[in-house]
Coordinates of C-alpha atoms in Angstrom, one line a residue:
Chain A
X1 CA 41.7 139.0 3.4
X2 CA 44.8 136.2 4.1
X3 CA 44.9 135.6 7.8
X4 CA 48.1 134.3 9.3
X5 CA 48.8 132.9 12.5
X6 CA 52.6 133.2 13.1
X7 CA 53.5 133.1 16.5
X8 CA 57.4 135.2 17.7
X9 CA 57.7 133.2 21.3
X10 CA 60.0 135.5 22.9
X11 CA 61.9 133.5 25.7
X12 CA 64.5 135.5 27.6
X13 CA 67.9 133.6 27.7
X14 CA 68.5 133.8 31.3
X15 CA 66.5 135.0 34.5
X16 CA 62.3 134.1 34.9
X17 CA 61.8 137.4 36.7
X18 CA 60.7 139.6 33.6
X19 CA 57.6 138.7 31.5
X20 CA 57.8 138.4 28.0
X21 CA 55.5 140.3 25.0
X22 CA 55.0 137.5 22.6
X23 CA 53.9 138.8 18.9
X24 CA 51.0 137.4 16.9
X25 CA 50.0 139.0 13.2
X26 CA 46.2 138.5 13.3
X27 CA 46.5 140.1 9.4
X28 CA 49.2 140.5 6.9
X29 CA 48.8 142.2 3.4
X30 CA 47.6 140.3 1.2
X31 CA 49.9 141.6 -1.8
X32 CA 52.8 140.7 1.2
X33 CA 56.8 140.3 -1.0
X34 CA 57.4 136.3 -0.9
X35 CA 61.0 136.1 0.6
X36 CA 63.1 133.2 1.8
X37 CA 65.4 134.2 4.3
X38 CA 68.0 130.8 4.2
X39 CA 70.3 130.0 6.6
X40 CA 73.3 131.7 7.9
X41 CA 75.8 129.5 6.9
X42 CA 78.1 128.7 10.0
X43 CA 82.4 127.9 10.8
X44 CA 81.1 125.8 14.2
X45 CA 78.9 125.1 16.4
X46 CA 75.3 126.4 15.5
X47 CA 74.1 125.7 19.1
X48 CA 77.0 128.4 20.8
X49 CA 75.0 131.2 18.3
X50 CA 72.9 133.4 20.9
X51 CA 70.0 132.6 18.0
X52 CA 69.1 132.0 14.6
X53 CA 70.2 134.7 12.9
X54 CA 67.7 133.8 9.8
X55 CA 64.8 133.2 12.4
X56 CA 64.9 136.9 13.7
X57 CA 65.1 138.5 10.4
X58 CA 62.4 136.5 9.2
X59 CA 60.5 137.6 12.1
X60 CA 61.4 141.7 11.7
X61 CA 59.7 141.0 8.2
X62 CA 56.9 139.1 8.6
X63 CA 55.8 141.6 11.8
X64 CA 56.2 144.5 9.5
X65 CA 52.9 142.9 7.3
X66 CA 54.8 143.6 4.0
X67 CA 56.6 141.0 3.7
X68 CA 55.7 136.6 3.7
X69 CA 59.0 135.2 4.7
X70 CA 58.9 131.2 3.5
X71 CA 59.4 128.0 6.0
X72 CA 62.6 127.2 5.7
X73 CA 61.4 123.1 5.3
X74 CA 59.6 124.6 2.2
X75 CA 63.1 126.2 0.8
X76 CA 64.6 124.2 -3.0
X77 CA 68.2 124.3 -1.5
X78 CA 70.2 126.5 1.2
X79 CA 72.9 128.3 -0.3
X80 CA 75.2 130.6 1.6
X81 CA 76.9 131.7 -1.6
X82 CA 75.9 133.6 -4.4
X83 CA 77.2 131.1 -6.9
X84 CA 75.3 128.2 -5.6
X85 CA 72.2 129.8 -5.9
X86 CA 69.6 128.4 -8.7
X87 CA 67.5 131.1 -10.0
X88 CA 65.6 128.5 -11.7
X89 CA 64.3 126.7 -9.4
X90 CA 63.2 129.8 -7.5
X91 CA 61.9 131.3 -9.8
X92 CA 59.2 128.0 -10.7
X93 CA 58.5 128.6 -6.5
X94 CA 57.8 132.7 -7.7
X95 CA 59.4 133.5 -4.9
X96 CA 61.2 137.7 -5.2
X97 CA 64.0 137.8 -3.2
X98 CA 66.1 135.5 -1.1
X99 CA 68.8 136.6 1.5
X100 CA 71.9 134.9 2.1
X101 CA 74.8 135.2 4.4
X102 CA 77.0 133.3 6.3
X103 CA 78.7 134.1 9.6
X104 CA 82.3 133.8 10.6
X105 CA 83.8 133.6 14.8
X106 CA 87.6 135.3 15.5
X107 CA 89.6 134.6 17.4
X108 CA 88.3 137.6 20.3
X109 CA 85.4 136.2 20.1
X110 CA 83.0 138.3 18.4
X111 CA 81.5 137.7 14.9
X112 CA 82.0 138.5 11.1
X113 CA 78.4 138.5 9.6
X114 CA 78.3 139.2 5.3
X115 CA 75.1 138.8 4.1
X116 CA 73.1 139.5 0.8
X117 CA 69.9 140.5 -0.7
X118 CA 69.1 139.0 -4.3
X119 CA 66.4 139.8 -6.9
X120 CA 65.7 136.1 -8.2
X121 CA 64.1 137.7 -11.0
X122 CA 66.2 139.7 -12.0
X123 CA 69.0 136.6 -10.7
X124 CA 71.4 139.9 -9.2
X125 CA 72.4 141.1 -6.2
X126 CA 70.7 143.9 -4.0
X127 CA 73.0 144.7 -1.4
X128 CA 75.5 143.3 0.7
X129 CA 77.3 143.9 3.7
X130 CA 79.3 143.5 5.8
X131 CA 79.0 143.6 10.1
X132 CA 81.7 142.9 13.0
X133 CA 79.1 141.9 16.5
X134 CA 79.2 140.4 19.4
X135 CA 77.1 138.0 21.8
X136 CA 75.3 141.3 23.1
X137 CA 74.8 143.1 20.4
X138 CA 73.6 140.0 17.7
X139 CA 70.2 140.6 18.5
X140 CA 70.4 144.0 17.4
X141 CA 72.4 143.5 14.5
X142 CA 69.9 140.9 13.0
X143 CA 66.9 143.4 13.5
X144 CA 69.7 145.9 11.6
X145 CA 69.8 143.2 8.7
X146 CA 66.4 143.7 8.5
X147 CA 66.5 147.1 8.4
X148 CA 68.4 147.6 5.2
X149 CA 65.9 144.7 3.9
X150 CA 63.3 146.7 4.7
X151 CA 64.2 149.7 3.4
X152 CA 65.6 147.7 -0.3
X153 CA 62.5 146.5 -0.6
X154 CA 60.1 148.7 0.4
X155 CA 61.9 152.1 0.6
X156 CA 60.8 152.4 4.2
X157 CA 63.5 152.9 6.8
X158 CA 63.3 149.7 8.8
X159 CA 62.1 150.3 12.8
X160 CA 63.4 146.7 13.9
X161 CA 65.9 148.0 16.1
X162 CA 64.2 150.6 18.3
X163 CA 62.6 149.5 21.3
X164 CA 58.7 150.0 23.0
X165 CA 58.2 151.3 26.6
X166 CA 54.9 150.4 28.3
X167 CA 53.2 149.6 31.9
X168 CA 52.9 146.3 33.4
X169 CA 50.6 145.5 35.9
X170 CA 50.3 142.4 37.9
X171 CA 48.2 141.2 40.4
X172 CA 49.6 140.4 43.8
X173 CA 48.6 137.7 45.7
X174 CA 46.5 140.0 48.8
X175 CA 45.2 141.5 45.6
X176 CA 46.7 144.4 44.7
X177 CA 48.8 145.3 42.0
X178 CA 52.2 146.0 41.2
X179 CA 52.7 148.3 38.2
X180 CA 56.0 148.2 36.6
X181 CA 57.2 150.8 34.0
X182 CA 59.5 148.5 31.5
X183 CA 61.3 149.3 27.9
X184 CA 61.5 146.3 25.7
X185 CA 63.4 145.9 22.8
X186 CA 60.0 146.8 19.3
X187 CA 60.0 142.7 18.6
X188 CA 58.7 142.2 22.7
X189 CA 63.0 141.1 23.8
X190 CA 65.1 142.4 26.5
X191 CA 62.6 143.5 28.6
X192 CA 64.2 145.6 30.9
X193 CA 62.3 147.0 34.5
X194 CA 63.3 150.9 34.8
X195 CA 60.6 151.1 38.2
X196 CA 58.0 149.4 39.6
X197 CA 55.6 151.2 42.1
X198 CA 52.0 150.0 44.3
X199 CA 50.7 153.1 43.2
X200 CA 49.8 153.2 39.2
X201 CA 52.1 154.3 36.4
X202 CA 50.3 155.5 33.4
X203 CA 51.9 158.1 30.6
X204 CA 55.6 156.8 29.4
X205 CA 57.0 159.4 26.6
X206 CA 60.5 159.2 25.2
X207 CA 63.1 161.7 25.1
X208 CA 63.8 162.2 21.1
X209 CA 67.4 161.0 21.5
X210 CA 65.3 157.6 23.6
X211 CA 67.6 157.9 26.7
X212 CA 65.1 159.5 28.7
X213 CA 61.5 158.8 29.5
X214 CA 59.6 161.1 31.4
X215 CA 55.9 159.3 32.8
X216 CA 53.2 160.0 35.6
X217 CA 53.1 158.0 38.7
X218 CA 51.2 158.4 41.3
X219 CA 53.5 157.4 44.0
X220 CA 53.2 160.3 46.3
X221 CA 48.9 159.1 46.1
X222 CA 48.9 162.3 43.5
X223 CA 49.7 162.1 40.3
X224 CA 53.4 163.8 39.6
X225 CA 55.7 163.9 36.3
X226 CA 59.7 162.0 36.6
X227 CA 61.7 162.6 34.2
X228 CA 64.4 159.2 34.7
X229 CA 67.8 158.0 32.5
X230 CA 67.4 154.8 31.2
X231 CA 71.1 153.2 31.1
X232 CA 71.6 155.1 35.2
X233 CA 68.1 154.4 36.7
X234 CA 68.1 158.0 38.0
X235 CA 65.1 159.7 38.1
X236 CA 64.4 163.5 38.9
X237 CA 60.4 164.4 39.7
X238 CA 59.6 167.5 37.3
X239 CA 55.8 168.3 38.3
X240 CA 54.1 167.3 41.4
X241 CA 52.0 170.3 42.2
X242 CA 48.6 170.4 43.8
X243 CA 46.1 168.9 41.5
X244 CA 47.1 166.9 38.2
X245 CA 51.1 166.5 36.8
X246 CA 50.4 164.8 33.8
X247 CA 50.6 164.1 30.0
X248 CA 54.4 164.4 29.4
X249 CA 55.4 165.1 25.9
X250 CA 59.1 165.7 25.1
X251 CA 59.9 168.9 22.2
X252 CA 61.4 167.0 19.6
X253 CA 64.9 169.0 20.4
X254 CA 64.4 167.4 23.9
X255 CA 64.9 171.3 25.6
X256 CA 61.2 171.0 26.5
X257 CA 58.6 169.5 28.4
X258 CA 54.6 170.0 27.6
X259 CA 52.6 168.8 30.4
X260 CA 48.8 169.4 31.5
X261 CA 48.7 170.6 35.5
X262 CA 45.4 172.1 37.3
X263 CA 47.7 174.4 39.6
X264 CA 45.8 177.0 38.3
X265 CA 42.6 175.8 38.7
X266 CA 41.6 173.4 36.3
X267 CA 44.0 171.3 33.8
X268 CA 46.1 173.7 30.9
X269 CA 48.6 172.9 28.8
X270 CA 52.7 174.2 30.1
X271 CA 55.7 173.5 28.0
X272 CA 58.4 173.4 30.8
X273 CA 62.4 174.6 30.0
X274 CA 64.2 171.3 31.4
X275 CA 67.3 173.8 31.2
X276 CA 66.0 175.4 34.2
X277 CA 62.5 174.6 35.1
X278 CA 60.6 178.3 34.1
X279 CA 56.5 176.9 33.1
X280 CA 54.9 178.3 30.1
X281 CA 51.5 178.2 29.9
X282 CA 49.8 177.6 26.9
X283 CA 46.3 177.6 26.7
X284 CA 43.5 179.0 29.0
X285 CA 40.0 178.0 29.0
X286 CA 38.0 176.5 31.5
X287 CA 37.9 173.2 30.0
X288 CA 39.6 170.2 29.9
X289 CA 42.9 170.9 27.7
X290 CA 45.2 167.5 28.7
X291 CA 47.2 165.7 25.8
X292 CA 49.7 167.6 24.3
X293 CA 51.9 166.4 21.0
X294 CA 54.6 167.9 19.7
X295 CA 54.0 168.1 15.7
X296 CA 57.4 167.2 14.6
X297 CA 59.0 170.5 13.2
X298 CA 58.1 171.8 17.2
X299 CA 55.9 175.3 16.1
X300 CA 53.1 173.4 17.0
X301 CA 50.9 171.3 20.1
X302 CA 48.3 168.8 19.6
X303 CA 46.1 168.4 22.4
X304 CA 42.8 166.9 23.2
X305 CA 39.5 169.6 25.2
X306 CA 36.6 169.6 25.5
X307 CA 36.3 173.6 25.6
X308 CA 33.0 172.5 22.4
X309 CA 31.5 170.5 24.4
X310 CA 32.7 166.9 24.0
X311 CA 36.6 165.9 23.4
X312 CA 38.0 166.8 20.4
X313 CA 41.4 167.2 19.1
X314 CA 42.7 171.1 18.8
X315 CA 46.5 172.7 17.1
X316 CA 47.6 175.7 19.3
X317 CA 50.2 177.8 17.1
X318 CA 53.8 178.3 20.2
X319 CA 54.0 180.9 18.2
X320 CA 51.0 183.4 18.1
X321 CA 49.0 180.8 20.6
X322 CA 46.2 180.8 18.3
X323 CA 43.9 177.4 18.5
X324 CA 42.9 175.2 16.2
X325 CA 40.4 172.6 15.6
X326 CA 41.5 169.9 14.1
X327 CA 38.4 166.8 14.3
X328 CA 35.1 167.4 13.5
X329 CA 33.7 163.5 13.8
X330 CA 32.8 161.5 15.7
X331 CA 31.6 162.5 19.7
X332 CA 35.2 161.5 20.8
X333 CA 38.2 162.2 19.5
X334 CA 41.1 162.3 22.4
X335 CA 44.7 161.2 23.0
X336 CA 46.2 163.0 19.4
X337 CA 50.2 161.9 18.0
X338 CA 52.0 163.2 15.8
X339 CA 52.8 160.1 12.3
X340 CA 56.9 161.1 12.3
X341 CA 56.5 162.8 8.6
X342 CA 53.6 165.4 10.3
X343 CA 50.7 164.5 7.9
X344 CA 48.6 162.3 10.4
X345 CA 47.5 162.6 13.6
X346 CA 46.5 159.6 15.8
X347 CA 44.4 159.2 18.0
X348 CA 41.6 158.1 20.4
X349 CA 38.2 157.9 18.3
X350 CA 34.6 157.3 20.2
X351 CA 31.9 156.9 18.3
X352 CA 28.5 154.6 19.7
X353 CA 30.4 153.4 22.5
X354 CA 33.5 152.0 21.1
X355 CA 36.5 153.8 21.1
X356 CA 39.0 152.8 18.6
X357 CA 42.4 154.3 17.1
X358 CA 41.7 155.9 14.3
X359 CA 44.0 158.7 12.1
X360 CA 43.3 161.8 11.4
X361 CA 44.7 163.2 7.5
X362 CA 45.9 166.2 8.3
X363 CA 46.1 167.4 4.0
X364 CA 43.1 165.5 3.0
X365 CA 40.7 166.5 6.1
X366 CA 40.2 162.4 6.1
X367 CA 39.7 160.8 9.2
X368 CA 40.2 156.7 8.9
X369 CA 39.4 154.3 12.5
X370 CA 41.6 151.9 11.9
X371 CA 40.7 149.0 14.2
X372 CA 37.3 147.4 15.4
X373 CA 38.1 146.3 19.3
X374 CA 35.6 148.1 21.4
X375 CA 38.5 150.0 24.3
X376 CA 41.4 150.8 22.3
X377 CA 43.5 153.4 23.8
X378 CA 47.3 155.3 23.8
X379 CA 48.5 154.8 19.9
X380 CA 51.8 155.9 19.3
X381 CA 53.4 156.1 16.0
X382 CA 56.4 153.6 15.1
X383 CA 60.1 156.4 14.0
X384 CA 59.1 155.1 10.8
X385 CA 55.0 156.0 10.5
X386 CA 54.6 152.4 9.6
X387 CA 53.0 151.3 12.7
X388 CA 51.1 152.6 15.5
X389 CA 50.9 150.7 18.6
X390 CA 48.4 150.9 20.9
X391 CA 46.6 148.7 23.7
X392 CA 43.4 147.1 23.5
X393 CA 41.3 144.7 25.8
X394 CA 42.5 141.2 25.7
X395 CA 40.7 138.2 27.3
X396 CA 43.5 138.2 30.1
X397 CA 43.0 142.5 30.7
X398 CA 44.8 145.0 28.6
X399 CA 47.2 144.1 25.8
X400 CA 49.4 145.5 23.5
X401 CA 48.5 145.8 19.2
X402 CA 49.2 147.1 16.6
X403 CA 48.6 148.1 13.1
X404 CA 49.9 149.7 10.3
X405 CA 49.1 153.6 9.0
X406 CA 47.1 152.3 6.7
X407 CA 45.4 150.2 9.0
X408 CA 46.2 146.5 6.8
X409 CA 48.4 144.9 9.3
X410 CA 47.2 143.8 12.7
X411 CA 49.4 142.4 15.4
X412 CA 49.0 141.0 19.2
X413 CA 51.7 141.8 21.5
X414 CA 50.1 139.0 24.4
X415 CA 51.7 139.2 27.6
X416 CA 52.4 136.0 29.2
X417 CA 52.1 136.9 32.6
X418 CA 50.0 140.3 33.5
X419 CA 48.1 142.9 32.2
X420 CA 50.4 145.2 29.4
X421 CA 49.0 149.0 28.8
X422 CA 50.2 152.6 27.8
X423 CA 53.0 151.6 24.8
X424 CA 55.3 154.2 23.7
X425 CA 57.1 153.4 20.2
X426 CA 61.0 154.8 21.0
X427 CA 62.9 156.8 18.6
X428 CA 65.2 155.6 16.1
X429 CA 68.5 154.5 17.4
X430 CA 71.3 156.7 17.4
X431 CA 73.4 155.6 14.0
X432 CA 76.1 153.7 14.9
Chain B
X1 CA 20.0 142.1 73.4
X2 CA 22.0 144.7 72.4
X3 CA 24.8 143.3 73.9
X4 CA 24.0 140.1 71.3
X5 CA 23.6 142.3 68.7
X6 CA 27.3 143.7 70.4
X7 CA 29.1 140.2 70.6
X8 CA 28.0 139.5 66.7
X9 CA 29.7 142.5 65.8
X10 CA 33.0 141.9 68.0
X11 CA 33.1 138.2 66.3
X12 CA 32.4 139.4 62.9
X13 CA 35.2 142.1 63.4
X14 CA 38.1 139.6 64.6
X15 CA 37.0 137.7 61.9
X16 CA 37.6 140.2 59.7
X17 CA 40.3 140.9 61.3
X18 CA 41.8 137.4 60.2
X19 CA 41.5 137.4 56.9
X20 CA 44.4 139.3 55.1
X21 CA 41.9 142.0 53.1
X22 CA 41.9 145.2 54.7
X23 CA 39.3 146.7 52.5
X24 CA 36.8 145.4 54.4
X25 CA 35.7 148.4 57.1
X26 CA 33.2 145.9 59.7
X27 CA 35.9 146.2 62.2
X28 CA 35.8 150.1 62.3
X29 CA 31.4 149.5 62.3
X30 CA 31.3 147.6 66.0
X31 CA 33.0 149.7 67.4
X32 CA 30.4 152.6 66.6
X33 CA 28.3 150.1 67.4
X34 CA 28.8 150.2 70.7
X35 CA 28.5 154.0 71.4
X36 CA 25.2 154.1 69.8
X37 CA 24.4 157.8 68.8
X38 CA 22.6 159.4 66.2
X39 CA 24.2 161.9 64.2
X40 CA 23.8 164.4 61.7
X41 CA 23.1 162.5 59.0
X42 CA 21.1 160.2 60.2
X43 CA 18.8 163.1 60.7
X44 CA 19.1 164.1 57.2
X45 CA 17.2 160.2 56.7
X46 CA 19.0 157.7 54.4
X47 CA 18.3 158.8 50.4
X48 CA 19.3 158.2 47.9
X49 CA 18.6 154.0 47.0
X50 CA 21.7 153.9 44.3
X51 CA 24.5 152.3 44.5
X52 CA 26.0 153.6 47.6
X53 CA 29.1 152.3 49.4
X54 CA 30.5 152.1 52.7
X55 CA 32.9 153.7 54.1
X56 CA 36.8 151.8 54.6
X57 CA 36.5 153.3 58.3
X58 CA 40.1 152.1 59.0
X59 CA 40.5 155.6 60.9
X60 CA 37.3 155.2 62.9
X61 CA 36.9 156.2 66.4
X62 CA 37.4 159.0 68.7
X63 CA 35.7 161.7 66.7
X64 CA 35.1 160.0 63.1
X65 CA 33.0 157.7 65.1
X66 CA 29.6 159.5 64.0
X67 CA 31.3 159.4 60.2
X68 CA 30.9 155.5 60.4
X69 CA 27.2 154.4 61.7
X70 CA 26.1 151.6 59.1
X71 CA 22.5 152.8 57.7
X72 CA 23.8 156.4 58.4
X73 CA 23.5 158.2 55.4
X74 CA 27.3 159.4 56.3
X75 CA 28.9 156.1 55.6
X76 CA 27.6 156.7 52.1
X77 CA 30.4 157.9 51.1
X78 CA 29.7 157.6 47.3
X79 CA 28.4 159.9 44.6
X80 CA 28.1 158.8 41.0
X81 CA 27.9 160.1 37.6
X82 CA 27.5 159.4 33.9
X83 CA 29.5 159.2 31.0
X84 CA 31.8 162.0 30.5
X85 CA 29.5 163.9 32.9
X86 CA 30.7 165.9 35.9
X87 CA 27.2 166.9 36.8
X88 CA 26.5 165.5 40.2
X89 CA 22.5 164.6 40.0
X90 CA 19.9 166.0 42.7
X91 CA 19.7 162.5 44.1
X92 CA 23.2 162.5 45.9
X93 CA 22.7 166.5 46.7
X94 CA 21.2 164.7 50.9
X95 CA 24.9 163.3 51.1
X96 CA 26.6 165.7 50.2
X97 CA 24.9 168.0 52.5
X98 CA 25.3 165.5 55.5
X99 CA 28.9 165.2 54.8
X100 CA 29.4 168.9 54.3
X101 CA 27.3 169.6 57.4
X102 CA 29.5 166.9 59.8
X103 CA 33.0 168.9 58.5
X104 CA 30.7 172.1 58.8
X105 CA 30.7 171.1 63.0
X106 CA 34.3 169.8 62.5
X107 CA 36.1 172.1 61.5
X108 CA 39.3 170.4 62.1
X109 CA 38.1 167.6 59.7
X110 CA 39.8 167.2 56.2
X111 CA 38.2 165.2 53.5
X112 CA 40.0 164.1 50.0
X113 CA 38.0 164.3 47.2
X114 CA 39.1 161.2 44.7
X115 CA 37.8 161.7 41.5
X116 CA 37.6 158.9 39.2
X117 CA 36.3 157.5 36.0
X118 CA 35.9 154.3 34.1
X119 CA 38.4 152.8 31.7
X120 CA 36.6 153.4 28.2
X121 CA 38.5 156.8 26.0
X122 CA 42.0 157.9 27.2
X123 CA 44.1 157.7 30.4
X124 CA 44.9 161.2 30.5
X125 CA 41.0 162.7 29.4
X126 CA 39.9 160.3 31.9
X127 CA 42.3 162.2 35.0
X128 CA 41.0 165.9 33.9
X129 CA 37.6 164.1 34.0
X130 CA 38.0 162.3 37.3
X131 CA 39.7 166.2 38.4
X132 CA 36.4 167.8 37.4
X133 CA 33.8 165.6 38.8
X134 CA 35.6 166.0 42.2
X135 CA 36.2 169.5 42.0
X136 CA 32.2 169.7 41.0
X137 CA 31.5 168.0 44.9
X138 CA 34.0 170.2 45.9
X139 CA 32.3 172.9 44.6
X140 CA 28.7 171.9 46.2
X141 CA 30.2 171.8 50.1
X142 CA 31.7 175.2 49.6
X143 CA 28.2 176.6 48.8
X144 CA 26.9 174.9 51.3
X145 CA 29.7 176.7 53.5
X146 CA 32.6 174.0 54.0
X147 CA 36.1 175.6 54.1
X148 CA 38.0 175.2 51.3
X149 CA 41.1 173.8 52.7
X150 CA 39.4 171.2 54.4
X151 CA 38.4 169.1 51.1
X152 CA 41.3 168.4 49.4
X153 CA 41.2 167.0 45.1
X154 CA 42.5 164.1 44.3
X155 CA 41.7 162.4 41.2
X156 CA 42.8 158.6 39.4
X157 CA 41.0 159.2 36.1
X158 CA 40.8 155.2 35.0
X159 CA 43.2 154.2 37.3
X160 CA 41.6 152.7 40.8
X161 CA 38.2 151.1 39.8
X162 CA 35.8 149.6 41.9
X163 CA 34.9 147.4 39.9
X164 CA 36.4 145.0 37.2
X165 CA 34.9 144.9 34.7
X166 CA 34.4 145.9 30.4
X167 CA 30.6 146.4 31.3
X168 CA 28.0 149.3 31.8
X169 CA 27.8 147.8 35.2
X170 CA 31.4 147.8 36.1
X171 CA 31.7 151.2 34.3
X172 CA 28.7 152.9 36.2
X173 CA 30.4 152.3 40.0
X174 CA 33.8 153.6 38.0
X175 CA 33.1 156.5 37.4
X176 CA 32.1 158.0 41.1
X177 CA 33.9 160.7 43.4
X178 CA 34.5 158.9 46.5
X179 CA 34.5 161.4 50.2
X180 CA 37.6 159.6 52.1
X181 CA 37.9 161.0 56.2

């Protein structure tokens, strides 16, 4: 088993106010593709650039677990033009792909970035792009380049230019806790606080267009559901009935919000039509029914219910209201989340006192347990289905981790200060 | 002797007031001692020997004074549960009966029944489980004659652990319903 410790230390350029995630790959794929991301040529002072493009790209690729970027110090040459590449040198090193590029600053303060992805064995270009960017979009551009490389070499759409939402918990000097709902880039950079509260926050859920987040807040001394606009910060309370108001999940079309309410006696699944707030009750069972998640086609919901005596995953068809049990392995399966293609469901799987992240293959029926710790929870698929982010117990409390859907790649995302829980991976950004 | 005890307790009260942790209920308990009455709960005996917590008692004084007498069963406010269970164990019967009797005698008093779980498993399921535990306690009290509108059920799931820690010692203290006056 190949163990690598590639640490990407995320430093904020300004402002000490935000804690920052530190991502460490604890296990990569043995057959990870060797790639060399060569420092991009720049016609000005490299110190003036917002970041080192080649480092951000190499870190992205390494984080996926599918690539093994070469250290810059091991590179036999650092060309930025195609004609300067000495392919035979790279072939001798067993290198398969190169990324070369250059950055030109323009009079209006923007940058023109051109890059090429090269196949060493064939000695030719696989992809080449020119992108104009600004200081403020520089990092996003790096992620977009990573997306292009990832797609060309794996056939899978990259999810580097996406965001995650999570809840941080910080102990205050007086012993109380401060909760903050935050979003950050998928690599942990650019954390932004959406809401701070002395009361618990949980269950952040992204709107499919990435513009809003629904969550549960206990600020009224009971659970209630809010929807908050990410760019304006404006929010509205959508459910604050007597009893539980929780587990929000946006429908794929963004028009409805599934949720759990116990206003009618015990926890049941409801769907709210967001335009007018009307509710449709989906489940009718004296057991606990909660944690709804929409199938990508919008026609059914997966949810947790203990109607059979222990918590298990069920699926309800929204046309017929017919309920079907999905999980049969183990005494505890909860919090289902569909993969973007609808073929898998990830969940918290409890067995022998250990709670781990598992994936159920809906077509073939088998259940794969992906993690090995004992207190894992809150799994959430990346929008390309390649990774699952989740919360796990670290030495200083809850922290985030990620595992590939096939269980081969493992990462830790540790916050330097405080605890992090309840991760939710956001959707792809709208096409530029 | 009695005055001496009162003095010591008052001193403790002052000390408690000086610290910045408001969760200690020592001060309130002292005031109650000065009224020295027997409560209905006291008559019910001090059953339930494991793992009680004492009432926070911030609102003590006046009609609540009987509740906070140390050693009284009414000062015991926590019912503990087994993992993924909302069965109220027989050992808490006396505690629930005592509070039910108090609420029947004080129909203007309302309480919150706060359901909690340990950290294991999923948060949303635990929120539901916490509610089910609180409802199980409510059901018993209503059967004993308490008016349902005196009892407010609220669940915090695993969000408000009483004890930090990733072991059964902590978990067993966190799977609980707290009766909050």
